[in-house]
Every structure is written in structure tokens, then in C-alpha cells.
mmCIF file of C-alpha atoms in Angstrom:
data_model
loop_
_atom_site.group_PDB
_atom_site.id
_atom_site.type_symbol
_atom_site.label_atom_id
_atom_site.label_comp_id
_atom_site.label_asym_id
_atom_site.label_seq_id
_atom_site.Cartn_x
_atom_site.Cartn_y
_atom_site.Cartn_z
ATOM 1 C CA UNK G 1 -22.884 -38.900 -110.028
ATOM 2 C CA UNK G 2 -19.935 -36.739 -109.069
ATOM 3 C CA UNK G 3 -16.824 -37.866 -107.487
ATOM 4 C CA UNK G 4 -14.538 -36.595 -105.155
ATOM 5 C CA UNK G 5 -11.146 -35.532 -105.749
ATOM 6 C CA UNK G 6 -8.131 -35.181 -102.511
ATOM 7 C CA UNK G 7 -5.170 -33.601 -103.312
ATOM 8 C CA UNK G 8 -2.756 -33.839 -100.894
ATOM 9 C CA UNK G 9 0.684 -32.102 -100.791
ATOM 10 C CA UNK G 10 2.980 -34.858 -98.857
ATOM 11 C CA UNK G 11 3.999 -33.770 -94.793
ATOM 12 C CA UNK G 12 7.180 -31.584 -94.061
ATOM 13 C CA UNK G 13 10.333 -33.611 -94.686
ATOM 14 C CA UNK G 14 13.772 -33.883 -92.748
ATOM 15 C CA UNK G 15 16.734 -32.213 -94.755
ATOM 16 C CA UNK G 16 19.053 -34.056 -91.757
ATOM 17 C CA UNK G 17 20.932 -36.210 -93.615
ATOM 18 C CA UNK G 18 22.764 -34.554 -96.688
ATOM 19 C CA UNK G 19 23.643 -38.133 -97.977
ATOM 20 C CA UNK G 20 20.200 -39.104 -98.683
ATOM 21 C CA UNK G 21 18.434 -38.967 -102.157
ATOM 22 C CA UNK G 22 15.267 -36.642 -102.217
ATOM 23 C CA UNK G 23 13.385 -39.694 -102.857
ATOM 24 C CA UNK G 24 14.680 -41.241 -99.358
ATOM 25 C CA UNK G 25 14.184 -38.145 -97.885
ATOM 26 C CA UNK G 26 11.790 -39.201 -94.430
ATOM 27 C CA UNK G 27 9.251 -37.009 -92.301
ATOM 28 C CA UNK G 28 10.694 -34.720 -89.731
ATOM 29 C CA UNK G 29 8.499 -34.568 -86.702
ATOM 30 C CA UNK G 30 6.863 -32.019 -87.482
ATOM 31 C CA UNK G 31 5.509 -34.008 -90.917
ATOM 32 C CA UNK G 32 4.906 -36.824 -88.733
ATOM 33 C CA UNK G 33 2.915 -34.549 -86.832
ATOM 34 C CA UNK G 34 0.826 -33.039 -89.520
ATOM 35 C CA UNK G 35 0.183 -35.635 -91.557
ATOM 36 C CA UNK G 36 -1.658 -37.512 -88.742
ATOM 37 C CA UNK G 37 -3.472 -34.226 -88.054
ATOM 38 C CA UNK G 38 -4.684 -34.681 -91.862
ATOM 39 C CA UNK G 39 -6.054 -38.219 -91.422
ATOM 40 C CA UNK G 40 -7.920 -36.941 -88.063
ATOM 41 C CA UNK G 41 -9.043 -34.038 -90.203
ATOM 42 C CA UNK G 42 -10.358 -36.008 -92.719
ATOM 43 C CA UNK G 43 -12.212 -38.309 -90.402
ATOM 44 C CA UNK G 44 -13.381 -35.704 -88.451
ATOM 45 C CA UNK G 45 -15.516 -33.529 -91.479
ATOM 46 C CA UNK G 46 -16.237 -37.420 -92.787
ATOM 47 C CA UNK G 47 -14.365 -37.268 -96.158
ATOM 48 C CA UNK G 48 -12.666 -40.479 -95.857
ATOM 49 C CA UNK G 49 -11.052 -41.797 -99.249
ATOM 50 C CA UNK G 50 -12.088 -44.995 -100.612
ATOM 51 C CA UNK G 51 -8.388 -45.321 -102.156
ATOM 52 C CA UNK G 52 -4.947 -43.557 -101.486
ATOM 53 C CA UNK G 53 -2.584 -43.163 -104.712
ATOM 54 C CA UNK G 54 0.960 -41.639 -103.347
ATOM 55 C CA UNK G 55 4.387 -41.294 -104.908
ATOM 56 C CA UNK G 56 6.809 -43.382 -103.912
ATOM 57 C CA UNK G 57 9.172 -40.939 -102.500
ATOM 58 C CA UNK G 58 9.997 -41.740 -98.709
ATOM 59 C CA UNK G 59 8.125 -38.789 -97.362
ATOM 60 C CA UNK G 60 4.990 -39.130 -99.531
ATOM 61 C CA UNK G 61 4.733 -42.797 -98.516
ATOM 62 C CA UNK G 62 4.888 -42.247 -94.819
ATOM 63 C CA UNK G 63 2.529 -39.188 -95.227
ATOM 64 C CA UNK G 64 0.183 -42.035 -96.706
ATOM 65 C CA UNK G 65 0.624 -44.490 -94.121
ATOM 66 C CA UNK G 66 0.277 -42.168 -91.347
ATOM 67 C CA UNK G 67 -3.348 -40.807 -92.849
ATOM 68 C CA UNK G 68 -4.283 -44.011 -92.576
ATOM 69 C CA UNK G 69 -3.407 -44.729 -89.216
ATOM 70 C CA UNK G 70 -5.134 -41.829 -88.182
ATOM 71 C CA UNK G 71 -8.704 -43.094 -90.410
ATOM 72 C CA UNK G 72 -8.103 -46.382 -88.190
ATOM 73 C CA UNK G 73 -10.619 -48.689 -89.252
ATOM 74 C CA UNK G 74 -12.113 -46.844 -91.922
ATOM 75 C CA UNK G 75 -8.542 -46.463 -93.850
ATOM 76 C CA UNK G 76 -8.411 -47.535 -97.351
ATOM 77 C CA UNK G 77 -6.165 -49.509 -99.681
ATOM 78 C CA UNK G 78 -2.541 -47.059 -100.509
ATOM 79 C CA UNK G 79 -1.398 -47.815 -104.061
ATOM 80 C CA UNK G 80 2.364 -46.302 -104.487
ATOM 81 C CA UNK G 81 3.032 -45.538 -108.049
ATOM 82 C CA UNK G 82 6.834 -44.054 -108.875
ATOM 83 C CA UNK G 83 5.058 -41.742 -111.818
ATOM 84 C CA UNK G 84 4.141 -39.527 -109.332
ATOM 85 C CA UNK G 85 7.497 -38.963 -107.885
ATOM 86 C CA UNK G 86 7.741 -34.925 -109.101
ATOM 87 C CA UNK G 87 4.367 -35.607 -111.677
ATOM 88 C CA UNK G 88 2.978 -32.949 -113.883
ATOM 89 C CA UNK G 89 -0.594 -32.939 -114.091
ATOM 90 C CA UNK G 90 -1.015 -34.586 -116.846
ATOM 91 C CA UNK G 91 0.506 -37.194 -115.323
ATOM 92 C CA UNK G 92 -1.763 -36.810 -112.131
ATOM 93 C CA UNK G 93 -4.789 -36.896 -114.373
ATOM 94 C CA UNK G 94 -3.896 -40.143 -115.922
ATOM 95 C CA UNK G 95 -3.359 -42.018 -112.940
ATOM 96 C CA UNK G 96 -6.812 -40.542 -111.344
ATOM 97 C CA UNK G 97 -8.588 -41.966 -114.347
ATOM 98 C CA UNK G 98 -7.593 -45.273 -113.238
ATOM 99 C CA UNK G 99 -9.187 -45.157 -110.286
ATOM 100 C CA UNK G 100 -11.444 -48.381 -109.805
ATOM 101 C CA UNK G 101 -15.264 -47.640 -110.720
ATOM 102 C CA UNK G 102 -16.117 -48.114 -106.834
ATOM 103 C CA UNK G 103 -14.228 -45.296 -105.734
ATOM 104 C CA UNK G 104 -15.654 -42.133 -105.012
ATOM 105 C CA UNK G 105 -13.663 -40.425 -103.015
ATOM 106 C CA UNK G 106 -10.060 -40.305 -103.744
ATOM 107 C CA UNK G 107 -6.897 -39.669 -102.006
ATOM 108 C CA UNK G 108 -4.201 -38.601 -104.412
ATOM 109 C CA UNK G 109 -0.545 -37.765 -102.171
ATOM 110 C CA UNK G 110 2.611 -36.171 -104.228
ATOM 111 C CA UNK G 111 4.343 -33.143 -104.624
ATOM 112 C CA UNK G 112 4.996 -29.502 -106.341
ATOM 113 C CA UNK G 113 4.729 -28.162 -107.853
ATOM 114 C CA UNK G 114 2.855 -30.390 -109.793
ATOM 115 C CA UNK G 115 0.127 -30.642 -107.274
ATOM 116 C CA UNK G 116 -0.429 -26.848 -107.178
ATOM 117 C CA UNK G 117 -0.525 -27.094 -110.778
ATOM 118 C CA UNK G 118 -2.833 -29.599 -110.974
ATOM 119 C CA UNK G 119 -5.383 -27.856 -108.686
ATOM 120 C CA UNK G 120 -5.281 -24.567 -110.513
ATOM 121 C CA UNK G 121 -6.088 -26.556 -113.828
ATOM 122 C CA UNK G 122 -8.721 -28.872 -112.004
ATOM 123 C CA UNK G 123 -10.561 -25.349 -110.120
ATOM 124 C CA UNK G 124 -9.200 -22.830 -108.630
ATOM 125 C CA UNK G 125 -5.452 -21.015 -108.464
ATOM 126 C CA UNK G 126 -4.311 -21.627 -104.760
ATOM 127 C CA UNK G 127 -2.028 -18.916 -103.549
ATOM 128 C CA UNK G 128 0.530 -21.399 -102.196
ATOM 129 C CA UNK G 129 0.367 -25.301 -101.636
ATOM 130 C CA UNK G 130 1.983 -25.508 -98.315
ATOM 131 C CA UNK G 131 3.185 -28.952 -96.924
ATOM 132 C CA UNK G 132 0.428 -31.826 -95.971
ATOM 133 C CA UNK G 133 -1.907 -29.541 -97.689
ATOM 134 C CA UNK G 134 -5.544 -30.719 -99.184
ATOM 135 C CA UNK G 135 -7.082 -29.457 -101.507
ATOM 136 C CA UNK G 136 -10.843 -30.987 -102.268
ATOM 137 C CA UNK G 137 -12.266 -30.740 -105.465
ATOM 138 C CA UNK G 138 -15.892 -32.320 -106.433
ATOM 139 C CA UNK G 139 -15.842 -33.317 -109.842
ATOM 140 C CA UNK G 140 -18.887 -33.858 -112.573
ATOM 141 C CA UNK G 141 -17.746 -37.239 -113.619
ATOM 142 C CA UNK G 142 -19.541 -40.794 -113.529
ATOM 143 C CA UNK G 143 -16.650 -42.717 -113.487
ATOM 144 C CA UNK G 144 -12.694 -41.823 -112.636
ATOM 145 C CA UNK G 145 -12.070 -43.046 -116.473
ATOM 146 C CA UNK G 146 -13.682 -39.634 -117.805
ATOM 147 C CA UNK G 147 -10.899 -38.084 -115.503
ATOM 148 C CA UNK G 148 -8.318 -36.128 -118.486
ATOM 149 C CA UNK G 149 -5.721 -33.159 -117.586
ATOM 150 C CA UNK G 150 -8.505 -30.921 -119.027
ATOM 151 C CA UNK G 151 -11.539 -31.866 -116.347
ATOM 152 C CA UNK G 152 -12.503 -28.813 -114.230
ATOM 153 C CA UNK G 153 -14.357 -29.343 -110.789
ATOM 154 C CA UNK G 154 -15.241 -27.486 -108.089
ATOM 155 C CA UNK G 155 -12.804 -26.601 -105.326
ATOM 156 C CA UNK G 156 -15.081 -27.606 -102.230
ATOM 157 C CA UNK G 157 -12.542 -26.603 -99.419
ATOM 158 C CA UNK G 158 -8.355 -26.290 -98.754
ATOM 159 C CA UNK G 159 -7.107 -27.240 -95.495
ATOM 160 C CA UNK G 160 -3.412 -27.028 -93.953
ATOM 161 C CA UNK G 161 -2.379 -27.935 -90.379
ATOM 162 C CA UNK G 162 -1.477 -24.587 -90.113
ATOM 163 C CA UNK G 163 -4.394 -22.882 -90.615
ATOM 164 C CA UNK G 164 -6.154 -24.567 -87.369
ATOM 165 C CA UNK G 165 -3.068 -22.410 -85.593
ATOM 166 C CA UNK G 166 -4.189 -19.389 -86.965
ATOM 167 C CA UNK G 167 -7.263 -18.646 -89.738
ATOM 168 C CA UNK G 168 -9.796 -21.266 -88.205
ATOM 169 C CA UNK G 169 -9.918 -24.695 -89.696
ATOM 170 C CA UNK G 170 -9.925 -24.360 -93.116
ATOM 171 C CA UNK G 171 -11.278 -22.231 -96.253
ATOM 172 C CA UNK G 172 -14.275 -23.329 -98.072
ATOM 173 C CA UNK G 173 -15.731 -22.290 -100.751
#
């Protein structure tokens, strides 16, 4: 069995308000904009996650929530988890191990550039890891627990929102 792996760079976010922590930082319209473009995406090309893990950073959370608006009925459960507020890979891996046996596809929303880390070690160097970015990478594993810093899969396909604007939809591989 292989299993599916979403990486998912959270949506642009709002620098407005100096005062504000980077972890309260929100979604400037633009995010807001793209991130519901990545749940449509998804839907669309029928690679709807089973789960969603996101950090708990403002941004990253509302990237979440606004995916799964846009997956509508089909949206899954979104677990927050604060370890992957700024998470290395290793830290990344450890949390997609465990992922509940049931779930194949997965949904995993942080930031970099830990996530563009995490992709080169998983399959494949990306050149850059721009914001609401996914990266999907089939992996060789029976169950999410198998899932270590050191698995390699197969990058299937990368999509940004801005890509549709200019390159087509996306690059697969």
C-alpha cells in the first residue's frame, strides 16, 4: 500500500500590525485568497486529505480552515499541534508517523523553511517553496508509523496559486 503525503506551505500573511507576535500573525487577502484556491485545487484533481495536521500559528490555522471550507463536505478532521510552529523535519516526520492507520492521504500545513527541507529529504530539491504551496509526495509505506525523517517518496506533483497565473496549473512529475 502506499500513502500519500501533502505538504503544504501556510497562505501569504499580513505584516499590518507591527504589535503582533509571528505566531498571531493572520492571512492578508491575498492568503485568504490562495489558500481557498488550494482547497478547490485539491478537490478539483480529487486528492482530498483524510486528515489535516497544521501548526498552530494564526496564519497556518486559518490556511487550514479555509482548505477545508473550500473541500465542503468532503473536508476532514484539522489537528493543530504547536511542534510544528517553525518544525524541522525531523520534527515533521514524527508527527506524520502518527497519523491514524485509516489515513491515506495526508494534509500536513506549516512553514520554512522546514517544509522545503522536509521535501528535499522526502524526494526531490524544490527550487523555492513559495506561500500556500503543495508539494505531493507518494510514499512506499503501509502504515504512517513506518514514516522516519529518513523515508524517501516520490514527488508526484508541486502546485502554487501562482503558477495557474502563469506556467499552467502545476508541475508534475
Amino acid at each position: 500500500m502506499t500513502r500519500r503525503l501533502l505538504v503544504m506551505r501556510h497562505a501569504k500573511s499580513s505584516w499590518s500590525d507591527p504589535t503582533l507576535a509571528d505566531h498571531d500573525r493572520p492571512l492578508n487577502a491575498r492568503g485568504k485568497r490562495d489558500a481557498l484556491r488550494a482547497g478547490q485545487w485539491l478537490l478539483e484533481r480529487r486528492t482530498v486529505p483524510d486528515l489535516i495536521f497544521t501548526s498552530t500559528a494564526k496564519r497556518a490555522r486559518k490556511t487550514a480552515k479555509r482548505v477545508a471550507r473550500a473541500l465542503g463536505s468532503a473536508a476532514p478532521d484539522i489537528v493543530t499541534i504547536r511542534e510544528l510552529y517553525h518544525a524541522d523535519p525531523e520534527t515533521y516526520a514524527s508527527w506524520a508517523a502518527s497519523a491514524p492507520g485509516h489515513v491515506e492521504t495526508l494534509l500536513v500545513i506549516g512553514h520554512n523553511p522546514g517544509m522545503a527541507f522536509w521535501v528535499a529529504q522526502l524526494a526531490s530539491e524544490i527550487d523555492a517553496f513559495p506561500t500556500a504551496a503543495i508539494a505531493c509526495v507518494t510514499l512506499a509505506i503501509d502504515d504512517w508509523s513506518e514514516m522516519t525523517v529518513g523515508t524517501r517518496g516520490d514527488l508526484e506533483w508541486f502546485w502554487y496559486p501562482k503558477l495557474e497565473s502563469h506556467e499552467g496549473k502545476h508541475h508534475e512529475r
